């Protein structure tokens, strides 16, 4: 399922669990925002295009971060006048993660819950074998580098001799 949403004067095609960067929206990191300016919704078999928006369609999104975008350099220049002005601009942005897309008459698509990362426990016998194997590889790499450096430095070319100099003629 996907939808086309309009926010900040721009249009974004989103699916559940997508991350989008939009112009600043009110809300702290971790809060949930509801976007209701949906222009089109499709669930694969059904497509609903709004005139101009789809009535009753909503997108739920979580605010991941409130930040500032990259700096844009604005340069004013007039030729032959010695007129140059440089300014910079950084746009305030909001990073959103789409949680759910819902529209009347269509199935609601939700983002899948991701399991939390659990560190893998390694047994003592496996850990010792891994440590012993690493130094053997490192010794082989350094030996190969020294051989190639000696071979490359041995051959030198002589400078080509020039023709008659001006004093001889």
Backbone as JSON, one array per atom type, in Angstrom:
{
  "sequence": "XXXXXXXXXXXXXXXXXXXXXXXXXXXXXXXXXXXXXXXXXXXXXXXXXXXXXXXXXXXXXXXXXXXXXXXXXXXXXXXXXXXXXXXXXXXXXXXXXXXXXXXXXXXXXXXXXXXXXXXXXXXXXXXXXXXXXXXXXXXXXXXXXXXXXXXXXXXXXXXXXXXXXXXXX",
  "N": [[0.85, -1.18, 0.0], [0.47, 2.26, -0.76], [0.71, 5.86, -0.56], [0.11, 9.24, -1.63], [1.15, 12.16, -0.27], [0.67, 15.57, 0.69], [2.68, 18.04, 2.0], [4.12, 20.92, 3.39], [4.16, 22.24, 0.94], [5.11, 20.43, -0.88], [5.03, 17.2, -2.52], [4.9, 13.82, -1.48], [5.58, 10.4, -2.04], [4.64, 7.76, -0.14], [5.07, 4.79, 1.85], [4.14, 2.31, 4.32], [6.43, 2.31, 7.05], [8.34, 3.87, 5.81], [10.86, 6.44, 5.7], [10.76, 9.88, 5.72], [11.85, 13.18, 4.83], [10.74, 16.24, 5.71], [9.57, 19.69, 5.52], [9.7, 21.78, 8.47], [7.57, 20.59, 11.0], [5.22, 20.87, 13.68], [5.97, 19.36, 16.78], [7.57, 17.12, 19.05], [10.53, 15.01, 19.16], [9.76, 11.61, 18.86], [7.04, 11.91, 19.22], [3.68, 11.48, 17.85], [2.37, 12.23, 14.67], [-0.37, 13.25, 12.65], [-1.1, 13.15, 9.3], [-3.26, 14.62, 7.03], [-3.69, 15.55, 4.49], [-4.07, 14.02, 1.97], [-3.45, 13.01, -1.27], [-3.68, 10.82, -2.97], [-4.41, 7.33, -2.72], [-3.44, 3.93, -2.68], [-3.93, 0.44, -2.6], [-2.91, -1.65, -4.0], [-4.86, -3.29, -5.32], [-7.05, -1.58, -5.35], [-7.42, 1.85, -6.2], [-7.53, 5.15, -5.12], [-8.17, 8.37, -6.04], [-7.99, 11.67, -5.04], [-10.12, 14.64, -5.07], [-9.64, 17.67, -4.39], [-8.36, 16.16, -2.41], [-8.31, 12.93, -0.77], [-11.14, 11.95, 0.86], [-11.35, 11.38, 4.29], [-9.01, 9.9, 4.44], [-5.95, 9.13, 6.08], [-2.63, 9.56, 7.38], [-0.51, 8.18, 9.71], [2.31, 9.16, 11.48], [5.55, 8.99, 13.02], [7.6, 11.29, 14.73], [10.92, 11.36, 14.09], [13.17, 12.99, 14.26], [13.98, 16.43, 14.88], [15.55, 18.78, 13.05], [18.12, 20.66, 11.3], [18.54, 21.45, 7.89], [20.96, 20.97, 5.18], [23.38, 23.54, 4.48], [22.62, 26.16, 2.28], [24.13, 28.13, -0.13], [23.72, 31.46, -0.97], [24.33, 33.63, -3.53], [24.83, 36.88, -4.57], [25.53, 38.81, -7.39], [26.86, 41.36, -9.39], [28.06, 42.19, -12.45], [30.95, 44.07, -13.34], [30.56, 46.02, -11.41], [31.68, 45.72, -8.96], [30.18, 44.4, -7.01], [29.29, 42.12, -4.73], [27.59, 39.76, -2.83], [27.3, 37.45, -0.27], [25.3, 35.02, 1.17], [23.91, 32.69, 3.53], [21.69, 29.87, 4.01], [19.79, 27.77, 6.1], [17.43, 25.32, 6.19], [14.79, 24.5, 8.42], [14.04, 21.21, 9.35], [11.98, 18.23, 9.54], [12.17, 14.89, 10.41], [10.38, 12.1, 9.51], [8.81, 8.97, 10.3], [6.76, 6.76, 8.68], [3.96, 5.27, 10.03], [1.38, 4.2, 9.69], [-1.09, 3.83, 7.14], [-4.27, 4.82, 6.34], [-7.45, 4.52, 4.8], [-10.86, 5.12, 3.88], [-12.76, 2.25, 3.04], [-10.61, 0.72, 2.26], [-7.97, -1.63, 3.01], [-6.16, -1.26, 6.03], [-2.83, -0.34, 6.22], [-0.09, -1.17, 8.15], [3.07, -0.45, 9.67], [5.55, -2.94, 10.16], [6.33, -4.32, 13.32], [9.52, -4.05, 14.57], [11.85, -6.35, 15.95], [13.63, -5.83, 19.01], [17.16, -5.25, 19.15], [19.19, -7.82, 20.24], [22.13, -8.57, 21.88], [24.41, -11.05, 20.72], [25.37, -13.96, 22.42], [28.51, -15.34, 22.85], [30.19, -18.4, 23.13], [32.95, -19.41, 25.25], [34.84, -21.18, 24.08], [34.46, -20.78, 21.31], [35.18, -18.11, 21.04], [37.94, -18.08, 21.61], [39.03, -19.46, 19.44], [38.48, -17.71, 17.35], [40.08, -15.51, 17.96], [42.66, -16.56, 17.74], [42.85, -17.09, 15.0], [42.9, -14.6, 13.73], [45.52, -13.18, 14.02], [47.18, -14.73, 12.32], [46.32, -14.17, 9.72], [46.98, -11.47, 9.53], [49.8, -11.46, 9.55], [50.43, -12.59, 7.09], [49.57, -10.64, 5.25], [51.25, -8.39, 5.66], [53.73, -9.38, 4.89], [53.48, -9.72, 2.13], [53.27, -7.08, 1.22], [55.81, -5.94, 1.67], [57.46, -7.26, -0.16], [56.55, -6.39, -2.68], [57.13, -3.67, -2.59], [59.93, -3.57, -2.65], [60.54, -4.57, -5.18], [59.43, -2.67, -6.9], [60.92, -0.34, -6.41], [63.48, -0.85, -7.44], [63.97, -0.57, -10.26], [65.08, 1.98, -12.4], [64.86, 4.69, -14.72], [67.03, 6.17, -17.17], [67.67, 9.63, -17.9], [66.74, 11.1, -20.99], [69.13, 11.97, -23.49], [69.89, 15.25, -24.64], [69.94, 17.09, -27.77], [72.43, 18.92, -29.64], [73.9, 21.57, -27.82], [73.49, 25.16, -27.5], [75.95, 26.47, -27.33], [77.79, 24.85, -28.65], [77.22, 25.08, -31.38]],
  "CA": [[0.0, 0.0, 0.0], [1.2, 3.52, -0.75], [-0.12, 7.07, -0.63], [0.79, 10.49, -1.99], [0.76, 13.14, 0.74], [1.2, 16.91, 0.46], [3.04, 18.77, 3.21], [5.16, 21.91, 3.15], [4.17, 22.64, -0.46], [5.71, 19.38, -1.71], [4.3, 15.94, -2.5], [5.75, 12.68, -1.17], [4.99, 9.08, -2.16], [5.07, 7.05, 1.06], [4.56, 3.47, 2.2], [4.41, 2.08, 5.74], [7.81, 2.15, 7.5], [9.23, 4.76, 5.07], [11.36, 7.62, 6.41], [10.75, 11.03, 4.83], [12.35, 14.44, 5.39], [9.81, 17.29, 5.29], [9.79, 20.97, 6.18], [9.41, 21.72, 9.9], [6.23, 20.39, 11.52], [5.19, 20.96, 15.13], [6.04, 18.07, 17.46], [8.88, 16.73, 19.56], [11.0, 13.7, 18.73], [9.04, 10.53, 19.52], [5.59, 12.14, 19.19], [2.98, 11.0, 16.66], [1.72, 13.28, 13.88], [-1.33, 12.74, 11.69], [-1.16, 13.93, 8.07], [-4.57, 14.34, 6.42], [-3.75, 16.13, 3.15], [-3.71, 12.86, 1.15], [-3.9, 13.23, -2.65], [-3.97, 9.54, -3.62], [-4.14, 6.14, -1.92], [-3.57, 2.69, -3.44], [-3.55, -0.75, -1.83], [-2.52, -2.71, -4.93], [-6.0, -3.62, -6.17], [-7.9, -0.39, -5.42], [-6.73, 3.14, -6.18], [-8.46, 6.25, -4.88], [-7.56, 9.66, -6.31], [-8.82, 12.71, -4.46], [-10.44, 15.84, -5.84], [-8.21, 17.45, -4.53], [-7.84, 15.2, -1.44], [-9.13, 11.76, -0.5], [-11.9, 12.21, 2.08], [-11.21, 10.38, 5.35], [-7.71, 9.22, 4.41], [-4.99, 9.69, 7.03], [-1.34, 8.89, 7.55], [0.07, 8.37, 11.04], [3.77, 9.12, 11.39], [6.28, 9.32, 14.24], [8.7, 12.23, 14.52], [12.21, 10.76, 14.43], [14.14, 14.03, 14.62], [13.81, 17.82, 14.46], [16.93, 19.18, 12.76], [18.29, 21.69, 10.28], [19.06, 20.88, 6.66], [22.28, 21.41, 4.74], [23.46, 24.96, 4.18], [22.54, 26.58, 0.88], [24.83, 29.4, -0.29], [23.05, 32.38, -1.88], [25.34, 34.58, -3.99], [24.37, 37.97, -5.44], [26.7, 39.29, -8.12], [26.61, 42.24, -10.53], [29.33, 42.34, -13.14], [31.54, 45.4, -13.56], [30.13, 46.97, -10.38], [32.31, 45.31, -7.7], [29.08, 44.11, -6.09], [29.18, 40.7, -4.41], [27.03, 39.5, -1.51], [27.15, 36.02, 0.0], [24.48, 34.7, 2.33], [23.63, 31.27, 3.67], [20.36, 29.55, 4.54], [19.57, 26.39, 6.52], [16.01, 25.09, 6.4], [14.42, 23.62, 9.52], [13.42, 20.01, 8.79], [11.46, 17.2, 10.43], [12.32, 13.54, 9.86], [9.2, 11.33, 9.91], [8.69, 7.56, 9.93], [5.35, 6.47, 8.45], [3.53, 4.11, 10.81], [0.14, 3.59, 9.21], [-1.87, 4.52, 6.11], [-5.64, 4.35, 6.4], [-8.41, 5.2, 3.93], [-12.14, 4.42, 3.94], [-12.98, 1.25, 2.0], [-9.37, 0.01, 1.93], [-7.33, -2.25, 4.16], [-5.2, -0.39, 6.69], [-1.47, -0.87, 6.19], [0.72, -0.73, 9.29], [4.48, -0.83, 9.64], [5.82, -4.12, 10.97], [7.1, -4.06, 14.53], [10.84, -4.66, 14.48], [12.32, -6.82, 17.25], [14.78, -5.09, 19.55], [18.45, -5.91, 18.94], [19.71, -8.52, 21.42], [23.5, -8.99, 21.56], [24.61, -12.49, 20.64], [26.31, -14.47, 23.42], [29.47, -16.26, 22.24], [30.8, -19.27, 24.13], [34.38, -19.18, 25.44], [35.63, -21.98, 23.14], [34.37, -20.14, 19.99], [35.89, -16.83, 21.09], [39.39, -18.32, 21.56], [39.36, -19.85, 18.07], [38.42, -16.52, 16.5], [41.23, -14.66, 18.28], [43.86, -17.2, 17.21], [42.86, -17.03, 13.54], [43.12, -13.23, 13.25], [46.92, -12.81, 13.82], [47.77, -15.46, 11.19], [45.98, -13.43, 8.5], [47.68, -10.19, 9.53], [51.2, -11.69, 9.21], [50.51, -12.86, 5.65], [49.35, -9.41, 4.5], [52.41, -7.5, 5.74], [54.84, -9.97, 4.14], [53.23, -9.47, 0.71], [53.49, -5.67, 0.92], [57.24, -5.62, 1.63], [58.04, -7.81, -1.38], [56.19, -5.55, -3.83], [57.78, -2.37, -2.5], [61.33, -3.73, -3.05], [60.59, -4.78, -6.63], [59.06, -1.43, -7.59], [61.95, 0.67, -6.22], [64.76, -1.24, -8.03], [64.16, -0.17, -11.65], [65.04, 3.42, -12.67], [65.18, 5.01, -16.1], [67.96, 7.28, -17.36], [67.1, 10.76, -18.62], [67.11, 11.11, -22.41], [70.12, 13.01, -23.77], [69.4, 16.28, -25.56], [70.77, 17.31, -28.95], [73.53, 19.87, -29.46], [73.57, 22.77, -27.07], [73.68, 26.4, -28.26], [77.36, 26.85, -27.3], [78.53, 24.04, -29.61], [76.96, 25.45, -32.76]],
  "C": [[0.89, 1.24, 0.0], [0.22, 4.68, -0.85], [0.75, 8.23, -1.07], [0.25, 11.55, -1.05], [1.4, 14.48, 0.4], [1.45, 17.57, 1.81], [4.18, 19.72, 2.88], [5.27, 22.34, 1.7], [4.78, 21.61, -1.39], [4.87, 18.11, -1.57], [5.28, 14.79, -2.32], [4.96, 11.4, -1.37], [5.53, 8.25, -1.0], [4.39, 5.69, 1.17], [4.79, 3.28, 3.7], [5.88, 1.77, 5.99], [8.82, 2.95, 6.66], [9.67, 5.91, 5.97], [11.42, 8.75, 5.4], [11.25, 12.26, 5.57], [11.47, 15.54, 4.82], [10.2, 18.6, 5.96], [9.22, 20.89, 7.59], [7.91, 21.6, 10.19], [6.3, 20.45, 13.04], [5.19, 19.56, 15.73], [7.45, 17.75, 17.88], [9.25, 15.35, 19.04], [10.29, 12.62, 19.54], [7.53, 10.71, 19.49], [5.0, 11.65, 17.86], [2.25, 12.16, 15.99], [0.77, 12.61, 12.9], [-1.38, 13.68, 10.49], [-2.47, 13.6, 7.36], [-4.74, 14.97, 5.04], [-3.27, 15.08, 2.15], [-4.3, 13.05, -0.25], [-4.3, 11.94, -3.35], [-3.61, 8.4, -2.67], [-4.35, 4.91, -2.81], [-3.14, 1.53, -2.56], [-3.19, -1.92, -2.74], [-3.66, -3.05, -5.87], [-6.91, -2.41, -6.37], [-7.04, 0.86, -5.39], [-7.78, 4.22, -6.03], [-7.71, 7.56, -5.06], [-8.51, 10.73, -5.81], [-9.08, 13.86, -5.4], [-10.6, 17.02, -4.91], [-7.64, 16.45, -3.53], [-8.82, 14.05, -1.27], [-9.81, 11.98, 0.85], [-11.71, 11.06, 3.06], [-9.88, 9.65, 5.38], [-6.75, 9.93, 5.36], [-3.71, 8.88, 7.03], [-0.85, 9.22, 8.95], [1.57, 8.2, 10.92], [4.37, 9.51, 12.73], [7.41, 10.27, 13.89], [9.98, 11.57, 15.0], [13.16, 11.83, 14.93], [13.65, 15.38, 14.13], [15.21, 18.36, 14.25], [16.93, 20.35, 11.79], [18.96, 21.04, 9.07], [20.45, 21.39, 6.34], [22.23, 22.89, 4.38], [23.43, 25.19, 2.68], [23.18, 27.95, 0.79], [24.09, 30.22, -1.34], [24.05, 33.46, -2.24], [24.68, 35.6, -4.91], [25.6, 38.57, -6.09], [26.25, 40.18, -9.27], [27.95, 42.5, -11.2], [29.68, 43.82, -13.35], [31.12, 46.43, -12.52], [30.84, 46.74, -9.05], [31.26, 45.04, -6.62], [28.98, 42.6, -5.92], [28.63, 40.57, -3.0], [26.83, 38.0, -1.37], [26.33, 35.84, 1.27], [24.28, 33.19, 2.37], [22.25, 31.06, 4.25], [20.33, 28.07, 4.91], [18.1, 26.23, 6.88], [15.8, 24.18, 7.61], [13.66, 22.43, 8.93], [12.92, 19.09, 9.9], [11.61, 15.86, 9.72], [11.18, 12.69, 10.42], [9.35, 9.88, 9.48], [7.2, 7.24, 9.84], [4.99, 5.18, 9.19], [2.37, 3.39, 10.13], [-0.5, 4.47, 8.15], [-3.27, 3.95, 6.16], [-6.52, 5.2, 5.49], [-9.72, 4.43, 4.01], [-12.31, 3.47, 2.75], [-11.74, 0.48, 1.6], [-8.8, -0.62, 3.2], [-6.28, -1.29, 4.72], [-3.84, -1.06, 6.69], [-0.69, -0.29, 7.34], [2.15, -1.2, 9.1], [4.68, -2.02, 10.56], [6.65, -3.73, 12.18], [8.43, -4.79, 14.43], [11.27, -5.14, 15.86], [13.54, -6.02, 17.7], [16.05, -5.92, 19.38], [18.94, -6.51, 20.25], [21.13, -8.97, 21.08], [23.65, -10.5, 21.64], [25.67, -12.92, 21.65], [27.2, -15.51, 22.75], [30.1, -17.09, 23.36], [32.31, -19.06, 24.15], [35.22, -19.95, 24.41], [35.6, -21.35, 21.73], [35.18, -18.85, 19.96], [37.4, -17.03, 20.98], [39.82, -18.68, 20.14], [39.38, -18.64, 17.14], [39.63, -15.62, 16.73], [42.51, -15.25, 17.7], [43.95, -17.07, 15.7], [43.23, -15.64, 13.02], [44.61, -12.89, 13.07], [47.57, -13.52, 12.64], [47.51, -14.72, 9.89], [46.79, -12.15, 8.42], [49.14, -10.37, 9.13], [51.36, -11.9, 7.71], [50.37, -11.58, 4.83], [50.59, -8.52, 4.51], [53.58, -8.06, 4.94], [54.67, -9.7, 2.65], [53.53, -8.02, 0.34], [54.98, -5.35, 0.81], [57.89, -6.14, 0.36], [57.75, -6.89, -2.57], [56.89, -4.21, -3.77], [59.25, -2.46, -2.93], [61.44, -3.85, -4.57], [60.3, -3.47, -7.37], [60.17, -0.4, -7.5], [63.24, 0.37, -6.95], [64.99, -0.7, -9.43], [64.03, 1.34, -11.8], [65.43, 3.65, -14.11], [66.16, 6.17, -16.14], [67.26, 8.38, -18.14], [67.59, 10.74, -20.05], [68.08, 12.24, -22.68], [69.56, 13.97, -24.81], [70.36, 16.4, -26.74], [71.88, 18.3, -28.64], [73.06, 21.08, -28.67], [73.89, 23.99, -27.92], [75.16, 26.79, -28.34], [78.17, 26.1, -28.36], [78.32, 24.49, -31.04], [77.47, 26.78, -33.2]]
}
